[in-house]
Amino acid sequence: MLKEITLGQFFPGSSPLHKTDPRAKIILTLIYIVGIFTAKNVFAFLFVILFTLFLVAISKIPLKIILKGMKPIIYVIAFTAVINIFWTKGETPLFEFGIIRVYPEGLKFAGLMIIRIIALLAGTGVVLTYTTSPIALTDGLERLLAPLKKLKMPVHEFSMMMTIALRFIPTLIEETDKIMSAQKARGADFSQGSLINRAKALIPVMIPLFVSAFRRADDLAVAMECRCYRGDIGRTRMTELHMKPLDWLMVLVFMIFIAGIILLNIFAPGFSI
Amino acid sequence: MNDNTTPYITLRNVNFSYELEEGVKLSALKNINLDIYKGEFVAVLGHNGSGKSTLAKLLNMILTPDSGTIIVDGKDITSKDMTEDDVFDVRRHVGMVFQNPDNQLVATIVEEDIAFGCENLGIPPKEIRQRVDDALKTVGMTEFARHEPHQLSGGQKQRIAIAGIIAMLPDTIIFDESTAMLDPAGRDEVMKTISSLNRDRGITVLHITHNMSEAIEADRVIVINDGEVYMDGTPAEVFSQVEKLKSVGLDVPQVTELIWRLKKLGCPVSADALSPEAAAEALLPLLKV
Ligand SMILES: Nc1ncnc2c1ncn2[C@@H]1O[C@H](COP(=O)(O)OP(=O)(O)O)[C@@H](O)[C@H]1O
Ligand SMILES: [Mg+2]
């Protein structure tokens, strides 16, 4: 039952976005976010939407998956929209309802905000979270942030922690499943009763899980020592990341995206929003 | 298998105790003297808490003895001028595989886990790649290179753990109950891998186990009891002393037990037997009477 939980949102595939260097994708995601928020007029905005659709298309991630990924934050989107609708003041209200006044500006703002958030989620999703495995992401982040090691930032340690966490999540989920079955066999009931009772039923699951997690941590520490681990000192990597032609092509595409937005912002000022 | 006359690992008067709390010590190993030769396949037996794991951890400097000398490959690893690099050199030469396959894999992808030790040693990327591919082939897991550890069976995970050690090119591998958590099929896979490492690569093996049928595959059996070397000899020598083993709560292989009981009942069985085949041969004359 718990086994179906997938880690993060990674959706394996072999699209160009899947194959792009994780370091490049992290940077490109940042560029994309900046792009979304610098679009200042209708044309730039349309360009953002088109570009996002283009990214979704080349990622080959099914639209269904992307929409499903947005479900949890539908409330955030709705909330932001409501705030924007009721709090934005304009000149002539569209309609009044007691103290509530809705202005056309508010509606426009809310609409734009919704489009921005959806584009942001879809775009960063297909560039990064859907097309990059968590481990590649961790790895890319470590390598990107490597210069910070000189400032004594624990970049390697952080990445090691992430790696180990990712490695052990499936193991611990499996174990939770086992312990829950064992407790169920003893009559524990996790699906009925008040919230408090259900939470109480989880205590006999959590305790053995924690005990075992600490034992695992202990074992792993010794095993790592046996394999000559001593932090980042003198450590090499089997896989080195090199920027391939595809990576540079992606960089170029995003450069065009940013340049397009800037140009549209400048040359189509009449339609500013 | 031991064609060398100088021991590869030597322990002289080694004592070790754990400090449970301030001033309270638990003596785990007492006055251990052992010589292990290059290429030997040694099985280490002993009941739980007898000090087997402690002994293993002394050999690759996870623990340091209170007193006594340990020599590995001609180098005194208990000497005071061991540098940190020397310690890592010892760990490279004496690899260790543990009981729980889940708790010794670090990376989320099989081949990256195998590379972990080599990466720590600072080996150039191209060579790591080569060694990882070799190690995968040696344990017969090449097609699983890009799998995630949690997709594998216990025996397969344990073979990956072994591959991670082999990639560091050790001379000796200590298996600390590495077969204990596996099902019979996994146990078989791992035992095959271990014996082929010993036979084909000349890797010295210390195999800590509770399984007697595994112990009889060894060249030599060492029995540890209460932190002391209790018996040391070939499987035939050790398992022929059934009473001595039983007095410390250890079992003997089933067939050995059978022959021993028959003898005790006064049956004229001639030989001691370790394998079912040998037992059959020993019992055959009885049937013909
Ligand atoms: N980390 C530790 N701290 C304290 N005592 C320990 C520790 N590890 C083992 N011991 C004790 O040392 C003795 C030997 O343990 P160990 O070497 O693990 O035995 P074996 O592997 O043969 O089961 C046991 O009595 C055990 O309780
Ligand atoms: Mg042990």
Coordinates of C-alpha atoms and ligand atoms in Angstrom, one line a residue:
Chain A
M1 CA 0.0 0.0 0.0
L2 CA 2.7 2.4 0.9
K3 CA 4.9 1.1 -1.8
E4 CA 3.1 3.1 -4.4
I5 CA 4.5 6.4 -3.1
T6 CA 6.9 7.7 -5.7
L7 CA 9.8 9.9 -4.7
G8 CA 9.4 13.5 -5.7
Q9 CA 7.7 13.9 -9.1
F10 CA 10.3 12.4 -11.3
F11 CA 8.8 10.9 -14.4
P12 CA 11.4 8.8 -16.1
G13 CA 11.8 9.3 -19.9
S14 CA 14.3 10.1 -22.6
S15 CA 13.2 13.5 -23.9
P16 CA 15.8 16.2 -24.5
L17 CA 14.9 17.7 -21.2
H18 CA 15.5 14.4 -19.4
K19 CA 18.9 14.3 -21.1
T20 CA 20.0 17.8 -20.3
D21 CA 22.8 18.2 -17.7
P22 CA 21.2 18.7 -14.2
R23 CA 23.5 21.7 -13.5
A24 CA 22.3 23.4 -16.7
K25 CA 18.7 22.6 -15.8
I26 CA 18.9 24.2 -12.4
I27 CA 20.3 27.4 -13.9
L28 CA 17.8 27.4 -16.8
T29 CA 15.0 27.0 -14.3
L30 CA 16.1 30.1 -12.5
I31 CA 16.3 31.9 -15.9
Y32 CA 12.8 30.7 -16.7
I33 CA 11.4 32.0 -13.4
V34 CA 13.0 35.4 -13.9
G35 CA 11.5 35.4 -17.4
I36 CA 8.0 34.8 -16.2
F37 CA 8.1 37.7 -13.8
T38 CA 9.7 40.2 -16.1
A39 CA 7.0 39.8 -18.8
K40 CA 5.3 43.2 -18.8
N41 CA 2.9 43.2 -21.7
V42 CA 0.4 41.1 -23.5
F43 CA 2.9 40.0 -26.2
A44 CA 5.6 39.1 -23.7
F45 CA 3.0 37.2 -21.7
L46 CA 1.8 35.3 -24.7
F47 CA 5.4 34.5 -25.4
V48 CA 5.8 33.1 -21.9
I49 CA 2.7 30.9 -22.4
L50 CA 3.9 29.7 -25.8
F51 CA 7.4 28.9 -24.5
T52 CA 5.9 27.0 -21.6
L53 CA 3.8 24.9 -23.9
F54 CA 6.9 24.3 -26.0
L55 CA 8.8 23.1 -22.9
V56 CA 5.9 20.8 -22.0
A57 CA 5.8 19.4 -25.5
I58 CA 9.5 18.6 -25.7
S59 CA 9.5 17.1 -22.2
K60 CA 7.0 14.5 -23.4
I61 CA 5.4 14.5 -19.9
P62 CA 1.7 13.7 -20.3
L63 CA -0.4 16.8 -19.6
K64 CA -2.5 14.6 -17.2
I65 CA 0.6 14.2 -15.0
I66 CA 1.3 17.9 -14.9
L67 CA -2.3 18.8 -14.1
K68 CA -2.3 16.1 -11.3
G69 CA 0.8 17.7 -9.9
M70 CA -1.0 21.0 -9.6
K71 CA -3.9 19.6 -7.7
P72 CA -2.4 20.0 -4.2
I73 CA -1.8 23.7 -4.7
I74 CA -5.2 24.5 -6.4
Y75 CA -6.2 26.1 -3.0
V76 CA -3.1 28.3 -3.0
I77 CA -4.0 29.4 -6.5
A78 CA -7.6 30.0 -5.6
F79 CA -6.6 31.9 -2.4
T80 CA -4.2 34.1 -4.4
A81 CA -6.9 34.8 -6.9
V82 CA -9.4 35.8 -4.3
I83 CA -7.0 38.1 -2.5
N84 CA -6.2 39.7 -5.8
I85 CA -9.8 40.1 -6.9
F86 CA -11.0 41.7 -3.6
W87 CA -7.9 43.7 -2.6
T88 CA -6.9 45.3 -5.8
K89 CA -8.4 48.8 -6.1
G90 CA -9.2 50.5 -9.4
E91 CA -11.3 53.4 -10.5
T92 CA -14.8 52.2 -11.3
P93 CA -15.9 49.1 -9.6
L94 CA -17.3 46.3 -11.8
F95 CA -19.9 45.6 -9.1
E96 CA -20.4 46.2 -5.5
F97 CA -21.7 43.9 -2.8
G98 CA -21.9 45.5 0.5
I99 CA -18.3 46.5 1.5
I100 CA -16.9 44.2 -1.2
R101 CA -16.0 46.0 -4.4
V102 CA -14.6 44.2 -7.4
Y103 CA -12.7 46.2 -9.9
P104 CA -11.8 45.1 -13.4
E105 CA -8.2 45.6 -12.5
G106 CA -8.6 43.0 -9.7
L107 CA -9.9 40.5 -12.2
K108 CA -7.1 41.1 -14.6
F109 CA -4.5 40.8 -11.8
A110 CA -6.0 37.6 -10.5
G111 CA -6.1 36.2 -14.1
L112 CA -2.5 37.1 -14.7
M113 CA -1.4 35.7 -11.3
I114 CA -3.1 32.4 -12.1
I115 CA -1.5 32.2 -15.5
R116 CA 1.9 33.0 -13.9
I117 CA 1.6 30.4 -11.2
I118 CA 0.4 27.7 -13.6
A119 CA 3.2 28.6 -16.1
L120 CA 5.7 28.6 -13.2
L121 CA 4.6 25.1 -12.0
A122 CA 4.4 23.6 -15.5
G123 CA 7.7 25.2 -16.6
T124 CA 9.8 24.4 -13.6
G125 CA 8.1 21.0 -13.5
V126 CA 9.1 19.9 -17.0
V127 CA 12.5 21.5 -16.8
L128 CA 13.5 20.3 -13.4
T129 CA 11.3 18.1 -11.2
Y130 CA 9.6 15.9 -13.7
T131 CA 12.6 15.3 -15.8
T132 CA 15.4 15.1 -13.3
S133 CA 15.8 12.2 -10.8
P134 CA 16.2 13.4 -7.2
I135 CA 19.6 12.0 -7.1
A136 CA 20.7 13.8 -10.3
L137 CA 19.3 17.0 -8.8
T138 CA 21.3 16.5 -5.6
D139 CA 24.4 15.7 -7.6
G140 CA 23.9 18.7 -9.9
L141 CA 23.4 21.0 -6.9
E142 CA 26.5 19.8 -5.2
R143 CA 28.6 20.4 -8.3
L144 CA 27.0 23.8 -9.0
L145 CA 27.6 24.9 -5.4
A146 CA 31.1 23.4 -5.2
P147 CA 32.8 26.8 -5.2
L148 CA 31.0 27.5 -1.9
K149 CA 33.1 24.7 -0.3
K150 CA 36.0 27.2 -0.2
L151 CA 33.8 29.3 2.1
K152 CA 33.6 26.3 4.4
M153 CA 29.9 25.7 3.4
P154 CA 29.1 22.0 4.0
V155 CA 28.0 21.5 0.4
H156 CA 29.3 17.9 0.1
E157 CA 27.9 17.0 3.5
F158 CA 24.5 18.3 2.6
S159 CA 24.5 16.4 -0.7
M160 CA 25.7 13.2 1.1
M161 CA 22.8 13.6 3.5
M162 CA 20.3 14.0 0.7
T163 CA 21.8 11.0 -1.1
I164 CA 21.5 8.8 2.0
A165 CA 18.0 10.1 2.7
L166 CA 16.9 9.2 -0.9
R167 CA 18.6 5.8 -0.6
F168 CA 16.8 4.9 2.6
I169 CA 13.3 6.3 2.0
P170 CA 12.2 3.2 0.1
T171 CA 13.8 1.0 2.7
L172 CA 12.0 2.8 5.6
I173 CA 8.7 2.8 3.7
E174 CA 9.0 -0.9 3.2
E175 CA 9.8 -1.3 6.9
T176 CA 6.8 0.9 8.0
D177 CA 4.6 -1.3 5.9
K178 CA 6.0 -4.4 7.6
I179 CA 5.6 -3.0 11.1
M180 CA 2.1 -1.8 10.3
S181 CA 1.1 -5.2 9.1
A182 CA 2.6 -6.7 12.2
Q183 CA 0.6 -4.3 14.4
K184 CA -2.5 -5.0 12.4
A185 CA -2.1 -8.7 13.0
R186 CA -2.1 -7.8 16.7
G187 CA -5.3 -5.9 16.3
A188 CA -4.2 -2.4 15.8
D189 CA -6.5 -0.3 13.7
F190 CA -5.1 2.6 11.7
S191 CA -8.2 3.5 9.7
Q192 CA -10.9 4.0 12.2
G193 CA -11.7 6.0 15.2
S194 CA -11.0 9.6 16.0
L195 CA -7.9 11.4 14.7
I196 CA -6.4 11.2 18.2
N197 CA -7.0 7.5 18.4
R198 CA -5.5 7.0 14.9
A199 CA -2.5 9.0 15.8
K200 CA -2.1 6.9 19.0
A201 CA -2.3 3.7 16.9
L202 CA 0.7 5.0 15.0
I203 CA 3.0 5.3 18.1
P204 CA 3.7 1.5 18.1
V205 CA 4.7 1.9 14.5
M206 CA 6.9 5.0 14.9
I207 CA 8.9 3.7 17.9
P208 CA 10.3 0.5 16.3
L209 CA 10.8 2.5 13.1
F210 CA 13.0 5.0 14.9
V211 CA 14.9 2.4 16.8
S212 CA 15.6 0.6 13.5
A213 CA 16.5 3.8 11.7
F214 CA 19.1 4.6 14.4
R215 CA 20.5 1.1 14.1
R216 CA 20.7 1.4 10.4
A217 CA 22.5 4.8 10.7
D218 CA 25.0 3.2 13.0
D219 CA 25.6 0.3 10.6
L220 CA 25.9 2.5 7.6
A221 CA 28.4 4.8 9.4
V222 CA 30.7 1.8 10.0
A223 CA 30.2 0.5 6.5
M224 CA 31.1 3.9 5.1
E225 CA 34.2 4.0 7.2
C226 CA 35.2 0.6 6.0
R227 CA 34.9 1.9 2.5
C228 CA 37.4 4.7 3.3
Y229 CA 34.9 7.5 3.5
R230 CA 36.3 10.6 5.1
G231 CA 34.2 13.4 3.8
D232 CA 35.2 15.3 0.8
I233 CA 38.9 14.9 1.3
G234 CA 40.7 13.7 -1.9
R235 CA 37.4 12.4 -3.2
T236 CA 36.9 11.9 -7.0
R237 CA 33.7 11.0 -8.8
M238 CA 33.1 8.2 -11.3
T239 CA 30.8 10.2 -13.5
E240 CA 32.0 13.6 -14.4
L241 CA 29.5 16.0 -15.9
H242 CA 30.4 17.6 -19.1
M243 CA 28.3 20.1 -21.1
K244 CA 27.2 18.3 -24.2
P245 CA 26.0 20.0 -27.4
L246 CA 22.4 19.3 -26.3
D247 CA 23.1 21.2 -23.1
W248 CA 24.4 24.2 -25.0
L249 CA 21.5 24.1 -27.3
M250 CA 19.1 24.3 -24.3
V251 CA 21.1 27.2 -22.9
L252 CA 20.7 28.9 -26.3
V253 CA 16.9 28.2 -26.3
F254 CA 16.5 29.8 -22.9
M255 CA 18.7 32.8 -24.0
I256 CA 16.3 33.3 -26.9
F257 CA 13.4 33.1 -24.4
I258 CA 14.9 35.8 -22.1
A259 CA 15.9 38.0 -25.1
G260 CA 12.4 37.6 -26.6
I261 CA 10.7 38.8 -23.4
I262 CA 13.1 41.8 -23.0
L263 CA 12.5 42.8 -26.7
L264 CA 8.8 42.4 -26.4
N265 CA 8.8 44.4 -23.2
I266 CA 10.6 47.2 -24.9
F267 CA 9.0 47.2 -28.4
A268 CA 5.4 46.6 -27.5
P269 CA 4.9 49.0 -24.7
G270 CA 1.4 50.0 -25.7
F271 CA -0.2 46.8 -24.5
S272 CA 1.5 46.9 -21.1
I273 CA -0.4 45.1 -18.3
Chain B
M1 CA 45.4 -22.6 -0.5
N2 CA 48.1 -21.2 1.8
D3 CA 51.3 -21.4 -0.2
N4 CA 52.9 -18.5 1.7
T5 CA 54.9 -19.2 4.8
T6 CA 54.8 -15.7 6.2
P7 CA 51.3 -14.9 7.6
Y8 CA 49.4 -12.1 6.0
I9 CA 47.7 -11.1 9.2
T10 CA 49.2 -11.7 12.6
L11 CA 47.7 -11.0 16.0
R12 CA 49.8 -11.2 19.1
N13 CA 48.4 -11.0 22.6
V14 CA 45.6 -8.8 21.4
N15 CA 43.2 -7.5 24.1
F16 CA 40.2 -5.3 23.5
S17 CA 37.5 -4.0 25.8
Y18 CA 34.5 -1.8 25.2
E19 CA 34.0 1.1 27.6
L20 CA 30.4 0.8 28.6
E21 CA 30.5 4.0 30.8
E22 CA 33.1 5.8 32.8
G23 CA 35.3 3.2 34.3
V24 CA 33.1 0.2 33.4
K25 CA 34.7 -2.0 30.8
L26 CA 33.6 -5.1 29.1
S27 CA 36.4 -7.3 27.9
A28 CA 35.5 -8.5 24.5
L29 CA 38.7 -10.1 23.3
K30 CA 41.3 -11.7 25.5
N31 CA 44.9 -12.4 24.6
I32 CA 44.2 -13.3 20.9
N33 CA 47.0 -14.9 19.0
L34 CA 46.3 -15.8 15.3
D35 CA 48.1 -16.1 12.0
I36 CA 46.2 -15.8 8.8
Y37 CA 47.9 -16.6 5.6
K38 CA 47.4 -15.1 2.2
G39 CA 44.7 -16.9 0.1
E40 CA 43.3 -18.8 3.1
F41 CA 39.5 -19.3 3.4
V42 CA 38.9 -19.1 7.1
A43 CA 35.5 -19.7 8.7
V44 CA 35.0 -18.0 12.1
L45 CA 32.4 -19.6 14.4
G46 CA 31.2 -18.6 17.8
H47 CA 27.9 -17.9 19.5
N48 CA 26.4 -14.4 19.7
G49 CA 28.5 -12.0 21.7
S50 CA 31.6 -14.1 21.6
G51 CA 33.6 -11.3 20.0
K52 CA 33.7 -12.2 16.3
S53 CA 32.6 -8.8 15.0
T54 CA 35.0 -7.1 17.4
L55 CA 37.8 -9.2 16.0
A56 CA 36.8 -8.3 12.5
K57 CA 36.7 -4.6 13.3
L58 CA 40.2 -4.7 14.8
L59 CA 41.6 -6.0 11.5
N60 CA 40.6 -2.9 9.5
M61 CA 41.1 -0.4 12.2
I62 CA 37.5 0.5 12.9
L63 CA 38.6 -0.4 16.5
T64 CA 42.1 -0.3 18.0
P65 CA 43.2 -2.9 20.6
D66 CA 43.9 -2.0 24.2
S67 CA 47.2 -3.9 24.0
G68 CA 48.9 -6.3 21.7
T69 CA 50.2 -6.2 18.1
I70 CA 48.3 -6.6 14.8
I71 CA 50.3 -6.9 11.7
V72 CA 48.6 -6.7 8.3
D73 CA 50.7 -7.3 5.2
G74 CA 54.0 -6.7 7.0
K75 CA 52.8 -3.4 8.5
D76 CA 52.2 -3.0 12.3
I77 CA 48.8 -1.3 12.3
T78 CA 48.9 -0.9 16.1
S79 CA 52.1 1.2 15.9
K80 CA 51.9 4.8 17.0
D81 CA 53.2 6.3 13.7
M82 CA 50.2 5.2 11.7
T83 CA 49.1 8.2 9.7
E84 CA 45.5 8.8 8.6
D85 CA 46.5 7.7 5.1
D86 CA 47.9 4.5 6.5
V87 CA 44.6 3.8 8.1
F88 CA 42.8 4.2 4.8
D89 CA 45.4 2.0 3.1
V90 CA 44.6 -0.8 5.6
R91 CA 40.9 -0.4 5.0
R92 CA 41.5 -0.6 1.3
H93 CA 43.4 -3.9 1.7
V94 CA 41.1 -5.4 4.2
G95 CA 37.5 -5.0 3.0
M96 CA 34.4 -5.8 5.1
V97 CA 30.9 -7.0 4.1
F98 CA 28.2 -6.9 6.8
Q99 CA 25.1 -8.7 7.8
N100 CA 22.3 -6.4 6.7
P101 CA 22.6 -5.7 3.0
D102 CA 20.3 -2.7 3.3
N103 CA 22.5 -0.9 5.8
Q104 CA 25.7 -0.9 3.8
L105 CA 24.6 0.5 0.4
V106 CA 25.1 4.2 0.2
A107 CA 24.0 5.3 -3.3
T108 CA 20.6 5.1 -5.0
I109 CA 22.0 3.5 -8.1
V110 CA 23.8 0.2 -8.1
E111 CA 26.9 1.2 -10.1
E112 CA 27.3 4.4 -8.1
D113 CA 27.3 2.5 -4.9
I114 CA 30.0 0.2 -6.2
A115 CA 32.0 3.3 -7.1
F116 CA 31.7 4.8 -3.7
G117 CA 34.8 3.2 -2.1
C118 CA 36.9 4.0 -5.2
E119 CA 35.7 7.6 -5.2
N120 CA 36.8 7.9 -1.6
L121 CA 40.2 6.7 -2.5
G122 CA 40.5 9.4 -5.1
I123 CA 40.9 7.1 -8.1
P124 CA 40.6 8.8 -11.5
P125 CA 37.1 8.6 -13.0
K126 CA 38.1 6.5 -16.0
E127 CA 39.7 3.9 -13.8
I128 CA 36.8 3.8 -11.4
R129 CA 34.5 3.1 -14.4
Q130 CA 36.7 0.2 -15.4
R131 CA 36.9 -1.2 -11.9
V132 CA 33.1 -0.9 -11.4
D133 CA 32.4 -2.7 -14.6
D134 CA 34.9 -5.5 -13.6
A135 CA 33.4 -5.8 -10.2
L136 CA 29.9 -6.0 -11.6
K137 CA 31.0 -8.8 -13.9
T138 CA 32.7 -10.6 -11.1
V139 CA 29.5 -10.8 -9.0
G140 CA 27.4 -11.4 -12.1
M141 CA 25.3 -8.3 -11.7
T142 CA 26.2 -6.4 -14.9
E143 CA 22.6 -6.1 -16.1
F144 CA 21.6 -4.5 -12.9
A145 CA 24.1 -1.6 -13.1
R146 CA 21.5 1.1 -13.4
H147 CA 19.0 -0.5 -11.0
E148 CA 18.1 0.9 -7.6
P149 CA 19.1 -1.2 -4.6
H150 CA 15.6 -1.5 -3.2
Q151 CA 14.5 -3.3 -6.4
L152 CA 17.0 -6.1 -5.7
S153 CA 16.7 -9.3 -3.6
G154 CA 18.7 -9.7 -0.5
G155 CA 21.3 -11.9 -2.2
Q156 CA 21.6 -9.5 -5.0
K157 CA 22.1 -6.5 -2.6
Q158 CA 24.7 -8.5 -0.8
R159 CA 26.5 -9.2 -4.1
I160 CA 26.5 -5.4 -4.8
A161 CA 28.0 -4.8 -1.4
I162 CA 30.7 -7.3 -2.3
A163 CA 31.3 -5.7 -5.6
G164 CA 31.7 -2.3 -3.8
I165 CA 34.5 -3.9 -1.8
I166 CA 36.1 -5.8 -4.8
A167 CA 36.3 -2.5 -6.7
M168 CA 38.8 -1.3 -4.1
L169 CA 41.0 -4.2 -5.0
P170 CA 41.4 -5.7 -1.5
D171 CA 43.6 -8.6 -0.6
T172 CA 41.4 -9.8 2.2
I173 CA 37.6 -9.6 2.7
I174 CA 35.9 -10.2 6.0
F175 CA 32.3 -11.3 5.8
D176 CA 30.6 -10.6 9.1
E177 CA 27.6 -12.9 9.0
S178 CA 26.9 -11.7 5.4
T179 CA 24.7 -14.7 4.7
A180 CA 22.8 -14.7 7.9
M181 CA 19.8 -12.6 6.7
L182 CA 19.4 -14.2 3.3
D183 CA 17.1 -16.9 2.1
P184 CA 18.6 -20.2 1.0
A185 CA 18.8 -19.0 -2.7
G186 CA 20.5 -15.8 -1.7
R187 CA 22.8 -17.6 0.7
D188 CA 23.8 -19.9 -2.2
E189 CA 24.5 -17.0 -4.6
V190 CA 26.6 -15.2 -2.0
M191 CA 28.6 -18.3 -1.0
K192 CA 29.3 -19.0 -4.7
T193 CA 30.6 -15.5 -5.1
I194 CA 32.7 -15.7 -1.9
S195 CA 34.4 -19.0 -2.9
S196 CA 35.1 -17.9 -6.4
L197 CA 36.8 -14.7 -5.1
N198 CA 38.9 -17.0 -2.9
R199 CA 39.6 -19.6 -5.5
D200 CA 40.0 -17.5 -8.7
R201 CA 41.3 -14.2 -7.3
G202 CA 43.3 -15.5 -4.4
I203 CA 41.5 -13.2 -2.0
T204 CA 41.9 -14.1 1.6
V205 CA 38.5 -14.7 3.1
L206 CA 37.4 -14.5 6.8
H207 CA 33.9 -15.7 6.8
I208 CA 32.0 -15.2 10.1
T209 CA 29.0 -17.5 10.1
H210 CA 26.6 -19.6 12.1
N211 CA 25.9 -21.9 9.3
M212 CA 27.9 -25.1 9.6
S213 CA 27.6 -26.2 6.0
E214 CA 29.3 -23.0 5.1
A215 CA 32.0 -23.5 7.6
I216 CA 32.9 -26.9 6.1
E217 CA 33.7 -25.2 2.8
A218 CA 36.5 -23.4 4.4
D219 CA 40.2 -24.4 4.6
R220 CA 40.3 -23.6 8.2
V221 CA 37.8 -23.1 11.1
I222 CA 38.5 -20.8 14.0
V223 CA 36.1 -21.0 17.0
I224 CA 35.9 -18.0 19.2
N225 CA 34.4 -18.4 22.7
D226 CA 34.0 -15.7 25.3
G227 CA 36.6 -13.5 23.6
E228 CA 39.2 -16.2 23.3
V229 CA 40.3 -18.5 20.4
Y230 CA 38.7 -21.7 21.5
M231 CA 39.6 -24.0 18.6
D232 CA 41.6 -23.6 15.4
G233 CA 42.1 -26.2 12.7
T234 CA 40.8 -27.7 9.5
P235 CA 37.1 -28.3 9.4
A236 CA 37.7 -32.0 9.9
E237 CA 39.9 -31.4 13.0
V238 CA 37.4 -28.9 14.5
F239 CA 34.2 -30.8 13.8
S240 CA 35.6 -34.1 15.0
Q241 CA 35.6 -32.7 18.5
V242 CA 31.8 -32.8 18.8
E243 CA 31.7 -32.8 22.6
K244 CA 34.1 -29.8 22.9
L245 CA 31.9 -27.8 20.5
K246 CA 28.7 -28.8 22.2
S247 CA 30.1 -27.8 25.6
V248 CA 30.1 -24.2 24.4
G249 CA 26.7 -24.4 22.8
L250 CA 27.8 -24.7 19.2
D251 CA 26.4 -27.1 16.7
V252 CA 28.2 -29.3 14.3
P253 CA 27.1 -30.1 10.7
Q254 CA 24.0 -32.4 10.7
V255 CA 25.8 -35.3 9.1
T256 CA 28.7 -35.0 11.6
E257 CA 26.1 -35.1 14.4
L258 CA 24.4 -38.1 12.9
I259 CA 27.7 -40.1 12.7
W260 CA 28.6 -39.0 16.2
R261 CA 25.3 -40.1 17.7
L262 CA 25.6 -43.5 15.9
K263 CA 29.1 -43.9 17.3
K264 CA 27.8 -43.0 20.8
L265 CA 25.2 -45.7 20.4
G266 CA 27.9 -48.2 19.6
C267 CA 27.6 -48.5 15.9
P268 CA 30.9 -49.4 14.2
V269 CA 31.1 -46.3 12.0
S270 CA 34.7 -45.8 10.9
A271 CA 35.1 -42.2 9.9
D272 CA 34.0 -38.7 10.8
A273 CA 32.0 -37.1 8.1
L274 CA 31.5 -33.5 7.1
S275 CA 29.6 -33.8 3.9
P276 CA 26.5 -35.9 3.2
E277 CA 28.5 -37.8 0.6
A278 CA 31.2 -38.7 3.1
A279 CA 28.5 -39.7 5.5
A280 CA 26.9 -41.9 3.0
E281 CA 30.2 -43.6 2.3
A282 CA 30.8 -44.1 6.0
L283 CA 27.3 -45.6 6.5
L284 CA 27.3 -47.8 3.5
P285 CA 29.2 -50.7 5.1
L286 CA 26.7 -50.8 7.9
L287 CA 23.9 -51.5 5.5
K288 CA 25.7 -54.3 3.9
V289 CA 26.1 -56.2 7.1
Ligands
LIG1 N1 29.6 -1.0 20.6 C1 29.6 -1.8 21.7 N2 29.6 -1.3 22.9 C2 29.6 -2.0 24.0 N3 29.7 -3.4 24.0 C3 29.7 -4.0 22.8 C4 29.7 -3.2 21.6 N4 29.7 -4.1 20.6 C5 29.8 -5.3 21.1 N5 29.8 -5.3 22.4 C6 29.9 -6.4 23.3 O1 31.1 -7.1 23.1 C7 30.9 -8.5 23.1 C8 31.4 -9.1 21.7 O2 30.5 -8.6 20.8 P1 30.6 -8.9 19.2 O3 32.0 -8.8 18.8 O4 29.6 -8.1 18.5 O5 30.2 -10.4 19.2 P2 29.7 -11.4 18.0 O6 30.0 -10.6 16.7 O7 30.5 -12.6 18.1 O8 28.3 -11.6 18.2 C9 29.5 -8.7 23.4 O9 29.4 -9.0 24.8 C10 28.8 -7.4 23.1 O10 27.7 -7.2 23.9
MG2 MG 28.6 -10.0 15.2

